[in-house]
mmCIF file of C-alpha atoms (C1' of nucleotides) in Angstrom:
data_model
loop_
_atom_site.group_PDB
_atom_site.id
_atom_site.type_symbol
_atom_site.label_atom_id
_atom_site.label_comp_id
_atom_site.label_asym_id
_atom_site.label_seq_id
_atom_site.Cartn_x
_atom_site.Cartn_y
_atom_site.Cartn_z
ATOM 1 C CA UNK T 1 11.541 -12.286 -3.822
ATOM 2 C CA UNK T 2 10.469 -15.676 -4.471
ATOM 3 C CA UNK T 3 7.146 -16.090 -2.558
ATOM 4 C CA UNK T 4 6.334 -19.242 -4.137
ATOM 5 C CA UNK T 5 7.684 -20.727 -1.211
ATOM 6 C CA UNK T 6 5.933 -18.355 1.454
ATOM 7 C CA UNK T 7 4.962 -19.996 4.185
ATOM 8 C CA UNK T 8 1.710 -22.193 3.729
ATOM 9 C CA UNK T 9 -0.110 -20.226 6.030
ATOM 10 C CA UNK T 10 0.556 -16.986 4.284
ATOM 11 C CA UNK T 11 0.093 -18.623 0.745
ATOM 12 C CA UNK T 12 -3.614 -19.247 2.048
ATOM 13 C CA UNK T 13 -4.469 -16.415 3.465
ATOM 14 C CA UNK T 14 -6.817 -13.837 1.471
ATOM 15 C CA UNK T 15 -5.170 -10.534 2.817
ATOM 16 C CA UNK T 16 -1.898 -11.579 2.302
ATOM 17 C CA UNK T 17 -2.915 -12.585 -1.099
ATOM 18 C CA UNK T 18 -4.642 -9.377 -1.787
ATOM 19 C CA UNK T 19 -1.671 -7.866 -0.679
ATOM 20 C CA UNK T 20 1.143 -9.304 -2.505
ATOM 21 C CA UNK T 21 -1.027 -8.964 -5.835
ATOM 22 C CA UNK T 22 -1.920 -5.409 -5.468
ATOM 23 C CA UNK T 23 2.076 -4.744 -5.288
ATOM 24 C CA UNK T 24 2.628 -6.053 -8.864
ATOM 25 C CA UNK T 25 -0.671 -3.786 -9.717
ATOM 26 C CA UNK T 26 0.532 -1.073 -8.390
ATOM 27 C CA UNK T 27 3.888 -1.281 -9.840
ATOM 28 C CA UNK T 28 2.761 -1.944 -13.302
ATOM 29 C CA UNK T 29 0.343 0.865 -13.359
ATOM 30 C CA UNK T 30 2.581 3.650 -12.233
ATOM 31 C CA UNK T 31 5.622 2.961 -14.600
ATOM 32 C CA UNK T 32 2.880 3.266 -17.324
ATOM 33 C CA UNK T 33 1.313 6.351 -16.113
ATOM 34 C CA UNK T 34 4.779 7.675 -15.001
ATOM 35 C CA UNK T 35 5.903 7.421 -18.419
ATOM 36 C CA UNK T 36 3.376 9.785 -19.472
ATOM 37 C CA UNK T 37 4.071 12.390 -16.368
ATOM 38 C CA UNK T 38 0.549 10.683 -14.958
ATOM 39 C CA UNK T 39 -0.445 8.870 -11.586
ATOM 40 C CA UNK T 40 -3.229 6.653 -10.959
ATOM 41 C CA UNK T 41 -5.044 9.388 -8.648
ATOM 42 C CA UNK T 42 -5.002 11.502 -11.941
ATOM 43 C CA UNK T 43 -6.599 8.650 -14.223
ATOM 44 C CA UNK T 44 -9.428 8.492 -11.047
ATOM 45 C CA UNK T 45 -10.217 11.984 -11.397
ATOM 46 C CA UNK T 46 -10.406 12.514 -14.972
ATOM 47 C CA UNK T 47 -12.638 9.375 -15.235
ATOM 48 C CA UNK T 48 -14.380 10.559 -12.602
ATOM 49 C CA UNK T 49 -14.898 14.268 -14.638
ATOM 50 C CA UNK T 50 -15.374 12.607 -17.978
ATOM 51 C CA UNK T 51 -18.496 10.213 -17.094
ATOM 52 C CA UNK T 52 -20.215 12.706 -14.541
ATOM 53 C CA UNK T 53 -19.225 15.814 -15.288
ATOM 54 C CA UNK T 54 -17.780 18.737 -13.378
ATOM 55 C CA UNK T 55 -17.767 17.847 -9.450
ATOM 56 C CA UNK T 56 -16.921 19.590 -6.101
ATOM 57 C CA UNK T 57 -12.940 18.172 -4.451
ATOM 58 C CA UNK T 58 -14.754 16.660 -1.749
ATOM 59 C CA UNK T 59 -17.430 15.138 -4.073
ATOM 60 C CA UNK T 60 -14.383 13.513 -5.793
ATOM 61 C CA UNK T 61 -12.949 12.420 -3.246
ATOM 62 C CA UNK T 62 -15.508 10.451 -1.843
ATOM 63 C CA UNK T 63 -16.286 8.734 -5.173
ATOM 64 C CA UNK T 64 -12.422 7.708 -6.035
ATOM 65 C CA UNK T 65 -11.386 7.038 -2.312
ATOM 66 C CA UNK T 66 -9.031 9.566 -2.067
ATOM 67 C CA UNK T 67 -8.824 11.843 0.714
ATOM 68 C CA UNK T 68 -9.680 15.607 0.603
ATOM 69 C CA UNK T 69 -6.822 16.381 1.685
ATOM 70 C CA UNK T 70 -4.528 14.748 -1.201
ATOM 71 C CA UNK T 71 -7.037 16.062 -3.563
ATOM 72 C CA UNK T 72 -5.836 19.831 -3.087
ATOM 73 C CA UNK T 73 -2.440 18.867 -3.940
ATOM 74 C CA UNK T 74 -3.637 16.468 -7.035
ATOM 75 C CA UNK T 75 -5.417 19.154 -8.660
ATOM 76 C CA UNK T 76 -3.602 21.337 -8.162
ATOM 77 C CA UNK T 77 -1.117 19.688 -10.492
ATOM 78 C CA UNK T 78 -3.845 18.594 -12.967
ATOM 79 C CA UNK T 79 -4.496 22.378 -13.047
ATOM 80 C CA UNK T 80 -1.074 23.364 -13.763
ATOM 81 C CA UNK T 81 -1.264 20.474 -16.594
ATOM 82 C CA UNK T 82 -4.412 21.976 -18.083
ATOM 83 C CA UNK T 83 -6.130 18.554 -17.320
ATOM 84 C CA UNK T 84 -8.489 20.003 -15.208
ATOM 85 C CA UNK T 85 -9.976 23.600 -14.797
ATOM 86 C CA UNK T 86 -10.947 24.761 -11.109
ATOM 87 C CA UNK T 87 -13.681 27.312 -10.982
ATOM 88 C CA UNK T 88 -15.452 29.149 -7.536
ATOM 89 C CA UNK T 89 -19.108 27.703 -7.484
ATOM 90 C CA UNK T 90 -21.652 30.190 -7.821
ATOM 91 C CA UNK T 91 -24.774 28.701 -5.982
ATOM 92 C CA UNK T 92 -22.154 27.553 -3.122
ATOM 93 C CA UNK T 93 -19.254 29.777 -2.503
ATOM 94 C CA UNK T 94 -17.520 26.923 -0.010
ATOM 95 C CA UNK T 95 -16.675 24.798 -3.551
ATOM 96 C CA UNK T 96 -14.939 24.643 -6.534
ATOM 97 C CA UNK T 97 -16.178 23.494 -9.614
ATOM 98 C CA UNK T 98 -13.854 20.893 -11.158
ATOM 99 C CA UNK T 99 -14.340 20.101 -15.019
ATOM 100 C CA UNK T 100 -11.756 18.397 -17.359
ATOM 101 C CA UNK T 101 -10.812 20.210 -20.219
ATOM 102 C CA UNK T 102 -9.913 18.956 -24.207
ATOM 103 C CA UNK T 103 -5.900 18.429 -22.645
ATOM 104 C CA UNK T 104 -7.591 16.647 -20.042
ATOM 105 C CA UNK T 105 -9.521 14.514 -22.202
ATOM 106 C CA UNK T 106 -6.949 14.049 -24.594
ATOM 107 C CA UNK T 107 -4.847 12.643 -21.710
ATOM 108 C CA UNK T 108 -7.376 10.394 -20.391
ATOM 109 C CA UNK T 109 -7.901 8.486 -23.793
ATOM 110 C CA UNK T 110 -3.742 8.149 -23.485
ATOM 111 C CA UNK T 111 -4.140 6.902 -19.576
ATOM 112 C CA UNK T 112 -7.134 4.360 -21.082
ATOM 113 C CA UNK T 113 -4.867 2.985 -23.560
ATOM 114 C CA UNK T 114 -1.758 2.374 -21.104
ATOM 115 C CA UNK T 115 -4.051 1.430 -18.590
ATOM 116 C CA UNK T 116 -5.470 -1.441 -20.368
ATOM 117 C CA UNK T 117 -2.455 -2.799 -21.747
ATOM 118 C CA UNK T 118 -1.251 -3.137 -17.980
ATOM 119 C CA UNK T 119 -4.507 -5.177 -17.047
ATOM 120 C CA UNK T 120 -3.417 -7.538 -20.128
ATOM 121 C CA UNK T 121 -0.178 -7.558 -18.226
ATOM 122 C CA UNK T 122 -1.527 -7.996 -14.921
ATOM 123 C CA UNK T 123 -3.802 -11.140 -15.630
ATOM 124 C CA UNK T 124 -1.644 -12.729 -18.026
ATOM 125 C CA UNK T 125 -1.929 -16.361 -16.073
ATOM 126 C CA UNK T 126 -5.559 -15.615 -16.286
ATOM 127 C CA UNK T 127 -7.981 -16.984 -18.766
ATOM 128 C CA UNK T 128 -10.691 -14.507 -20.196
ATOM 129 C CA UNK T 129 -13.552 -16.226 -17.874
ATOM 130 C CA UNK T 130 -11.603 -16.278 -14.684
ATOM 131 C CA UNK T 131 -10.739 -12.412 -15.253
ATOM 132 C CA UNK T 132 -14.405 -11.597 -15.176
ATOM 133 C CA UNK T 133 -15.033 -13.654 -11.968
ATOM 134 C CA UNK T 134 -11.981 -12.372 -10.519
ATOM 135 C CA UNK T 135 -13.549 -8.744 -10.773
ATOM 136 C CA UNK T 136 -16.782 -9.536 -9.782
ATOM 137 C CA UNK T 137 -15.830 -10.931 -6.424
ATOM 138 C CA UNK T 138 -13.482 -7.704 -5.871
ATOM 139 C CA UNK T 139 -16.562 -5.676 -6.656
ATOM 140 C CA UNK T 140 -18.590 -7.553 -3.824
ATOM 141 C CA UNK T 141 -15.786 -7.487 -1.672
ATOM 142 C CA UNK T 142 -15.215 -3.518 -2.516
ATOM 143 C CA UNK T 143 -18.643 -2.489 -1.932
ATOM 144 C CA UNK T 144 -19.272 -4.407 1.215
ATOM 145 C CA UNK T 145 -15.873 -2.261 2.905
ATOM 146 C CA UNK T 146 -17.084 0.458 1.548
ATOM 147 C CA UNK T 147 -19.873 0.529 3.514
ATOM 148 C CA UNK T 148 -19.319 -1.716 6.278
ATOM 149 C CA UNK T 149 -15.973 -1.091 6.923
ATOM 150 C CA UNK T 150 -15.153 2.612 8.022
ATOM 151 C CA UNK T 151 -11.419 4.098 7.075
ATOM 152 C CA UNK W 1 -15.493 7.067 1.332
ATOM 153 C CA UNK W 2 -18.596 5.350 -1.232
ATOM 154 C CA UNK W 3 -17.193 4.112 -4.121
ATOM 155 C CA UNK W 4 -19.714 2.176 -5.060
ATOM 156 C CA UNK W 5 -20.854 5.527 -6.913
ATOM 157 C CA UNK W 6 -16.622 5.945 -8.310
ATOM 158 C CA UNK W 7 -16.085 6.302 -12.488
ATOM 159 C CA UNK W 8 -17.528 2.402 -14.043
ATOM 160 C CA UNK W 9 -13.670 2.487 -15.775
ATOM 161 C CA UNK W 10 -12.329 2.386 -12.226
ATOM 162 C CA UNK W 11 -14.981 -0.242 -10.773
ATOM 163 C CA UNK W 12 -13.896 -2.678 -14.065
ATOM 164 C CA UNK W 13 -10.234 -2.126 -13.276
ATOM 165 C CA UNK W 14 -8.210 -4.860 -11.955
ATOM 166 C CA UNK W 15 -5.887 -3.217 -10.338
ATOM 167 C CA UNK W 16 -7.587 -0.238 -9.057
ATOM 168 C CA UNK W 17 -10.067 -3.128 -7.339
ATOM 169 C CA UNK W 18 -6.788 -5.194 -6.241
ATOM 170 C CA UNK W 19 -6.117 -2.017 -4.428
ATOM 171 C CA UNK W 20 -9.280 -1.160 -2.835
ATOM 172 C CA UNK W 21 -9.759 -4.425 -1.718
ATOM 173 C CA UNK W 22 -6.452 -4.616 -0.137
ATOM 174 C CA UNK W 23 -7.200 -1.176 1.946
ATOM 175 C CA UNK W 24 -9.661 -3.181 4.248
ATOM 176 C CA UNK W 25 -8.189 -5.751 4.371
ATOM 177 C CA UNK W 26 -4.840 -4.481 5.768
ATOM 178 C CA UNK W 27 -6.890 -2.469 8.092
ATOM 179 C CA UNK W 28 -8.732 -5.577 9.705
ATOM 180 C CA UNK W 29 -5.501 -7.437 10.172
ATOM 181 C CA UNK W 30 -3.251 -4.073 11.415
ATOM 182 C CA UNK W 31 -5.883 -3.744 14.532
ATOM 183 C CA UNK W 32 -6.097 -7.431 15.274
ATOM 184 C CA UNK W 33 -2.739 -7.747 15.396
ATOM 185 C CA UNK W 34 -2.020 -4.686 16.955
ATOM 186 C CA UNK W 35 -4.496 -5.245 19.637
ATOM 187 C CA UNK W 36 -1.427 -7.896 20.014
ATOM 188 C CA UNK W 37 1.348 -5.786 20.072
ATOM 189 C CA UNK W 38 2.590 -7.278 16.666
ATOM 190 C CA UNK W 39 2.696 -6.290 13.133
ATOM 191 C CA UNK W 40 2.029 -8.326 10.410
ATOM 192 C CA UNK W 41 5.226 -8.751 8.943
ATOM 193 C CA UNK W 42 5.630 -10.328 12.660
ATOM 194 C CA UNK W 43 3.138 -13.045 11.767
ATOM 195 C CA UNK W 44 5.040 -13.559 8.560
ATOM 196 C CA UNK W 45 8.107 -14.449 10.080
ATOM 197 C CA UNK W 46 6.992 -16.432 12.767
ATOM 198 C CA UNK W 47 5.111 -18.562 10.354
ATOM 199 C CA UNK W 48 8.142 -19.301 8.399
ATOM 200 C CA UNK W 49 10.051 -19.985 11.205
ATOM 201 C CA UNK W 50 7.445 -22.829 12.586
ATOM 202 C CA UNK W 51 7.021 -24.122 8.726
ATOM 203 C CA UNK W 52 10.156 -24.436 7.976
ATOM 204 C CA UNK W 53 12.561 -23.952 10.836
ATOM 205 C CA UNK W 54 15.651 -21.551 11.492
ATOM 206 C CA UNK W 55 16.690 -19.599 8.817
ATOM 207 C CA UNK W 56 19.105 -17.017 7.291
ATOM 208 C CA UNK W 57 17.677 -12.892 7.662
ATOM 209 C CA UNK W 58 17.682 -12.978 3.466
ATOM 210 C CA UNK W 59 16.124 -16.720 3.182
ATOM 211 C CA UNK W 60 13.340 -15.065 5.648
ATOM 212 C CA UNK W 61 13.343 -11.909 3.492
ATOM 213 C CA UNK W 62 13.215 -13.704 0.009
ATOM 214 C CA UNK W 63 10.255 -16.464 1.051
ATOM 215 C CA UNK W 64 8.107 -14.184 2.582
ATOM 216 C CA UNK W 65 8.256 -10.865 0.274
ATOM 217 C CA UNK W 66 10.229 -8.250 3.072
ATOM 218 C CA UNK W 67 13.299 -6.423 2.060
ATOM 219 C CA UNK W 68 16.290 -7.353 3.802
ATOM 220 C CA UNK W 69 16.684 -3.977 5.285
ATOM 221 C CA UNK W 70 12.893 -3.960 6.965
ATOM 222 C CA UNK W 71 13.887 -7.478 8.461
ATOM 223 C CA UNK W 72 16.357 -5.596 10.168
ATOM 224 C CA UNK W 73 14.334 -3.890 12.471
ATOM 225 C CA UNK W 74 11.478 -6.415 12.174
ATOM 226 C CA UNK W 75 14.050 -9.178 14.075
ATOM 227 C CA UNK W 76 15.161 -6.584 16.554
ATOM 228 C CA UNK W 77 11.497 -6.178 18.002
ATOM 229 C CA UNK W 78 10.910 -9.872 17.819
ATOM 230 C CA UNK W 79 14.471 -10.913 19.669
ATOM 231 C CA UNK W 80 13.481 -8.040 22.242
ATOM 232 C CA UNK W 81 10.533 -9.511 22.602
ATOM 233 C CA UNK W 82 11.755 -12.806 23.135
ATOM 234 C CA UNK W 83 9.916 -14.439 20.357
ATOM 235 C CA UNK W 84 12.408 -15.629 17.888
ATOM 236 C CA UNK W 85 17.012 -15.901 18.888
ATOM 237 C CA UNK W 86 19.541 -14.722 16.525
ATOM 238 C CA UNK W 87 22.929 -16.600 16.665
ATOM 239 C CA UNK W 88 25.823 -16.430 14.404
ATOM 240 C CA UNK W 89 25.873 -19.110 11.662
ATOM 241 C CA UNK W 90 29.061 -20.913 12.246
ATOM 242 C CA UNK W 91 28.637 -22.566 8.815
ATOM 243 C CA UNK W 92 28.293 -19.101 6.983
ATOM 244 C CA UNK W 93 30.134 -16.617 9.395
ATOM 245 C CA UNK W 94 28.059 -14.097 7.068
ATOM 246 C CA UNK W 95 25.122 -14.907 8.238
ATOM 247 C CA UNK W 96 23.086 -15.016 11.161
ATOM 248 C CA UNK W 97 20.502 -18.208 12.226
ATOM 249 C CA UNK W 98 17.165 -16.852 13.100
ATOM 250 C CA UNK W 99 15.279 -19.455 15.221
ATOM 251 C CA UNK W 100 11.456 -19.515 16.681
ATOM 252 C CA UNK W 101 11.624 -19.599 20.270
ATOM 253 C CA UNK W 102 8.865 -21.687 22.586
ATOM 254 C CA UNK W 103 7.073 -17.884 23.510
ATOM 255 C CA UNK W 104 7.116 -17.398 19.718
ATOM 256 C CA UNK W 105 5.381 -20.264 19.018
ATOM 257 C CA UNK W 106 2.992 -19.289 21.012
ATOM 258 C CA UNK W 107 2.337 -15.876 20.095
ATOM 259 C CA UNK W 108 2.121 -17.399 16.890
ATOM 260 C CA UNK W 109 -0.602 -19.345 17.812
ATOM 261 C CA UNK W 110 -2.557 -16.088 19.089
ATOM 262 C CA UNK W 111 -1.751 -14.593 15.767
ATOM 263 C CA UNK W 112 -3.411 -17.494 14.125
ATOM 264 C CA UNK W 113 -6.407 -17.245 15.873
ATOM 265 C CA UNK W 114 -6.881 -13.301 15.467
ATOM 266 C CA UNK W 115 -5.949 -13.844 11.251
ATOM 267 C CA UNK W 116 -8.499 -16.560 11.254
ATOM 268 C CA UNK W 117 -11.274 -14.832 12.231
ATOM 269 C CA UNK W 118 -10.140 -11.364 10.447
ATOM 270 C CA UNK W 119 -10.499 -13.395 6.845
ATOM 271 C CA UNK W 120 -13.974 -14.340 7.661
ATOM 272 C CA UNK W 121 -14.625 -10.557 8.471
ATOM 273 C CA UNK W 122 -12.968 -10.086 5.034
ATOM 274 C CA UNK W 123 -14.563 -12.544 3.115
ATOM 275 C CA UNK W 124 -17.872 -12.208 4.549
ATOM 276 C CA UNK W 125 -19.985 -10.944 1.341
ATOM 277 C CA UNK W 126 -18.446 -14.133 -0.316
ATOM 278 C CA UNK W 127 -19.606 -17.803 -0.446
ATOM 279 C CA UNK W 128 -17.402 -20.351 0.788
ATOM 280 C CA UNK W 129 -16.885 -22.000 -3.045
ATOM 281 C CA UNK W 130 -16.534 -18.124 -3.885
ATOM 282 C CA UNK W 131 -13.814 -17.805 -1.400
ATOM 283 C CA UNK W 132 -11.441 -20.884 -2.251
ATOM 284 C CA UNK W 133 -12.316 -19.594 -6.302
ATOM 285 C CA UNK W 134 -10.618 -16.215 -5.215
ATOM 286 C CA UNK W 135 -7.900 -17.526 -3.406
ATOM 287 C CA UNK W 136 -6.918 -19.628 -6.300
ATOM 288 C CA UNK W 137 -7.141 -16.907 -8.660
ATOM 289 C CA UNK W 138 -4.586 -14.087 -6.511
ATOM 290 C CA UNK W 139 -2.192 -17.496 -6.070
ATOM 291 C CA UNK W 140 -2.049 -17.821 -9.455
ATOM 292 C CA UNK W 141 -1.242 -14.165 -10.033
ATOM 293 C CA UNK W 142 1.244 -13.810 -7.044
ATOM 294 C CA UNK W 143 3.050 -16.647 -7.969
ATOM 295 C CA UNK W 144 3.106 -15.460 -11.951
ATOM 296 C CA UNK W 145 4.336 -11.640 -10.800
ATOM 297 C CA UNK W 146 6.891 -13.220 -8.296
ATOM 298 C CA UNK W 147 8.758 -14.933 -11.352
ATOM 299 C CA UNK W 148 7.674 -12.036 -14.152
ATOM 300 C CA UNK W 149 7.801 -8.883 -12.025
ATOM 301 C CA UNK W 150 10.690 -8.202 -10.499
ATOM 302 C CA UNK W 151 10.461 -5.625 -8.072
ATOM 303 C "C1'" DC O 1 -25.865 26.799 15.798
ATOM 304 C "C1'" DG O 2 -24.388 22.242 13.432
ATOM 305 C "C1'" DG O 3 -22.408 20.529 9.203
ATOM 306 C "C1'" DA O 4 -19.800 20.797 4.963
ATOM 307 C "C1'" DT O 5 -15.909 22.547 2.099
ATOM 308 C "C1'" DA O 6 -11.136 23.637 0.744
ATOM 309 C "C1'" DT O 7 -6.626 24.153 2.391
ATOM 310 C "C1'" DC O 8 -2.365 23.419 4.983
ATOM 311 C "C1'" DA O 9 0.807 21.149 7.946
ATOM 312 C "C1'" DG O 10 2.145 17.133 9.704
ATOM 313 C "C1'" DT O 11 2.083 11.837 11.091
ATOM 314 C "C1'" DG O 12 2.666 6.794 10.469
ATOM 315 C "C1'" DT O 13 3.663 3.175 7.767
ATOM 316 C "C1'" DA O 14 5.396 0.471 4.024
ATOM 317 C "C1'" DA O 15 8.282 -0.415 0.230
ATOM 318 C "C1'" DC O 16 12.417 0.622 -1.381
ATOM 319 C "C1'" DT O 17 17.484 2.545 -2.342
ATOM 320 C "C1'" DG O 18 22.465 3.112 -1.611
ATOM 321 C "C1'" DA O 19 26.354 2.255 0.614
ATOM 322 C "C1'" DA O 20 29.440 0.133 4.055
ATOM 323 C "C1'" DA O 21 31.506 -3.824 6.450
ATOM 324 C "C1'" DT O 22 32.280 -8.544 6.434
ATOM 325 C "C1'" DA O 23 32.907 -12.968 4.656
ATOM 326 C "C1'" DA O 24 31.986 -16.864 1.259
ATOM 327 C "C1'" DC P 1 37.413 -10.321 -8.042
ATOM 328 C "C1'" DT P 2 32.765 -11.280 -7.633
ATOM 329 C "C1'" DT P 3 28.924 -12.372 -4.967
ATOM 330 C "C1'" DA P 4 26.111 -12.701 -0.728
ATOM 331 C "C1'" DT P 5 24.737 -11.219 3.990
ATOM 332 C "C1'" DT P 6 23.760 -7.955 7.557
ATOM 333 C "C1'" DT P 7 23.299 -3.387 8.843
ATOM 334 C "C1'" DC P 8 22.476 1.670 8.700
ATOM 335 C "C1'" DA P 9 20.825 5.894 6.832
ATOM 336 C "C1'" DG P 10 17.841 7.893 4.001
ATOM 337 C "C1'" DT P 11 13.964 8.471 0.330
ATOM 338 C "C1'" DT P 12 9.528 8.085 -1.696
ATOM 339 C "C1'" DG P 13 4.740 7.233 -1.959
ATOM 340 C "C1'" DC P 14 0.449 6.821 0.234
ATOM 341 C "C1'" DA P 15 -3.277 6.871 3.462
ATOM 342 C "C1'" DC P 16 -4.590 9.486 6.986
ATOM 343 C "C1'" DT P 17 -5.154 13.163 10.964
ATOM 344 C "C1'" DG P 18 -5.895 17.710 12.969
ATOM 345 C "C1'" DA P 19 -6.639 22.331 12.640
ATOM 346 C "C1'" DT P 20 -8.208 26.523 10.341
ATOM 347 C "C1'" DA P 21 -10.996 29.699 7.562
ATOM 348 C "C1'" DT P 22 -14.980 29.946 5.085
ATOM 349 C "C1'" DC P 23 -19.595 29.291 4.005
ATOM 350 C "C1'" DC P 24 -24.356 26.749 3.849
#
DNA sequence: CGGATATCAGTGTAACTGAAATAA
DNA sequence: CTTATTTCAGTTGCACTGATATCC
């Protein structure tokens, strides 16, 4: 792939762009998680557990973007890990009461440490300025889909 | 889906907001085009066709980021659809000489119309100076990742 | 009742892999 | 013999849908 010499109206268009540099993203990110028998759903949720606390699978869900229905099967592997503990909720018998154990913690200070080394990786061309601008406008652009644009 | 509430680790991530900005915007495009009949990978094509004239299956493949076995099927639909011709290359008998017909051309122009107005539904929490910052920035890293990360 | 939760089964799409046939 | 092109068949990952049982 040499896209360097895309077609000019695809090397100036924003969702093409978005698109062909959330590939290399992607890609990065997996082959460090994979290494450590991790994926990049699991580093949502146990960030997710760690800074709030335990949380209902749809409540999860909703805050990582990912869909109830993959978050049975996600679990349900964090569980068998010992990343995550899965618990009936007492004052509302419809959920489960996910909380991330000392493994799971353990892991996610592993997934941190990959995980940054990859953004290193990712914005390489980027200079330390331009990095922080560069998130900011994906935050604006993030939070105005998520709440203007339904899935 | 609210992520504006997901983990702050995810929300200063790169890549995780690479990838959550790409969501929408492949949605936006997908119905535009769709309402269309055409795919994206369609528009791709047919603009580097009309850039840069005929061209090999792999040349197409290679500039614009689409595996040689997708453009398979991808130049079936368009031939059957009358929009680009395939003839044997007599230089290369390898190869085959993908060409933009006069309908493509025009569905082309269609296309560019729907994109247009798609990116301003994309960009639309952004300033215009924002917007042109951005699009430098993901150039930069797609054209760094297309030379430093192969697939 | 309407609305939310967890689960399962399945769909659609996109990126990718492996191998074969052909020809440079 | 090695490399490149086209093609086919198949895999994997991911976002998503629909339905069901359960419970608020």
């Amino acid at each position: 792939m040499e896209t360097s010499s895309a077609p000019a109206r695809l090397r100036a268009l924003p969702s093409w762009l978005l698109n062909q540099a959330a590939l290399p993203a992607q890609r990065l990110v997996s082959r460090a998680f994979g290494a450590l028998g991790s994926h990049r759903h699991h580093y949502s949720v146990l960030s997710a557990l760690d800074e709030s606390g335990p949380a209902s699978q749809a409540d999860l869900g909703r805050r990582c973007g990912i869909d109830r229905s993959d978050m049975v099967a996600l679990l349900n592997q964090l569980a068998a890990d010992g990343l995550v503990a899965r618990s009936p909720d007492p004052t509302d018998r419809r959920r489960n009461v996910v909380s991330i154990t000392g493994r799971g913690r353990r892991r996610l200070r592993e997934l941190d440490e990959q995980i940054t080394r990859v953004q290193h990786e990712l914005l390489a061309p980027l200079a330390p300025a331009d990095r922080k601008r560069l998130v900011q406008m994906l935050t604006v652009l993030v939070d105005h889909h998520a709440t203007h644009t339904p899935a």
